[in-house]
């Protein structure tokens, strides 16, 4: 089992910034993006983990992993399943 964190870039418009902070979405100053950080193992096990309703994930970022495309595809498929189950 892999132990690493990944980041979802989230679409947050200006009028929702205070609301975003309440939903554990952080603004990453270095990336200049709104993000949610997840642990891969926890994300794969906990079916409730996904961006809050009203927020769209538009990019998955994983650093320092050789086969990151495979993991990004797996995360993407999980996100699709979780959105469809709503």
Coordinates of C-alpha atoms in Angstrom, one line a residue:
X1 CA 0.0 0.0 0.0
X2 CA 1.3 3.4 -1.0
X3 CA 1.7 6.2 1.6
X4 CA 1.7 9.6 0.0
X5 CA -0.4 12.8 -0.2
X6 CA -1.9 14.3 -3.3
X7 CA -3.5 17.7 -4.0
X8 CA -6.8 18.5 -5.7
X9 CA -6.9 21.9 -7.3
X10 CA -10.4 23.3 -6.6
X11 CA -12.3 26.0 -8.5
X12 CA -13.3 28.7 -6.0
X13 CA -14.7 32.0 -7.1
X14 CA -14.2 35.2 -5.1
X15 CA -17.5 35.4 -3.3
X16 CA -17.1 31.8 -1.9
X17 CA -13.6 32.3 -0.4
X18 CA -14.8 32.5 3.2
X19 CA -17.1 29.5 2.7
X20 CA -14.2 27.5 1.1
X21 CA -12.0 28.1 4.2
X22 CA -14.8 26.5 6.3
X23 CA -14.8 23.4 4.1
X24 CA -11.0 22.7 4.7
X25 CA -10.0 24.1 1.3
X26 CA -6.8 26.0 1.6
X27 CA -5.2 28.7 -0.6
X28 CA -1.6 27.6 -1.5
X29 CA 0.5 30.7 -1.8
X30 CA 3.3 28.9 -3.7
X31 CA 0.9 27.4 -6.3
X32 CA -1.5 30.4 -6.2
X33 CA -4.4 27.9 -6.2
X34 CA -7.2 26.7 -3.9
X35 CA -6.4 23.1 -2.9
X36 CA -7.5 20.2 -0.8
X37 CA -4.8 17.9 0.4
X38 CA -5.6 14.2 0.9
X39 CA -3.7 11.1 2.0
X40 CA -4.0 8.5 -0.8
X41 CA -4.8 5.6 1.5
X42 CA -7.4 7.4 3.5
X43 CA -9.0 8.8 0.2
X44 CA -9.2 5.3 -1.3
X45 CA -10.9 3.8 1.8
X46 CA -13.2 6.6 2.9
X47 CA -16.0 6.9 0.3
X48 CA -17.2 10.2 1.7
X49 CA -13.9 12.1 0.8
X50 CA -14.5 14.3 -2.2
X51 CA -14.7 18.1 -2.8
X52 CA -17.7 19.6 -1.1
X53 CA -20.8 20.1 -3.2
X54 CA -20.6 23.2 -5.3
X55 CA -16.8 23.0 -5.8
X56 CA -15.2 21.4 -8.8
X57 CA -11.8 19.7 -8.8
X58 CA -9.9 20.5 -12.0
X59 CA -6.5 19.0 -11.5
X60 CA -4.8 16.3 -9.4
X61 CA -1.2 16.9 -8.4
X62 CA 1.2 14.2 -7.1
X63 CA 4.9 14.9 -6.6
X64 CA 7.9 12.6 -6.4
X65 CA 6.2 9.5 -7.7
X66 CA 7.5 7.5 -10.6
X67 CA 4.2 6.0 -11.7
X68 CA 2.0 9.0 -10.9
X69 CA -0.1 8.8 -14.0
X70 CA -1.4 5.4 -12.9
X71 CA -2.3 6.9 -9.5
X72 CA -3.9 10.0 -11.0
X73 CA -6.1 7.8 -13.2
X74 CA -7.2 5.8 -10.1
X75 CA -8.0 8.9 -8.1
X76 CA -9.9 10.4 -11.1
X77 CA -12.0 7.2 -11.4
X78 CA -12.8 7.3 -7.6
X79 CA -13.8 10.9 -7.9
X80 CA -16.2 10.1 -10.8
X81 CA -17.7 7.2 -8.8
X82 CA -18.3 9.4 -5.8
X83 CA -19.9 12.2 -7.8
X84 CA -22.2 9.7 -9.6
X85 CA -23.3 8.2 -6.3
X86 CA -24.7 11.6 -5.0

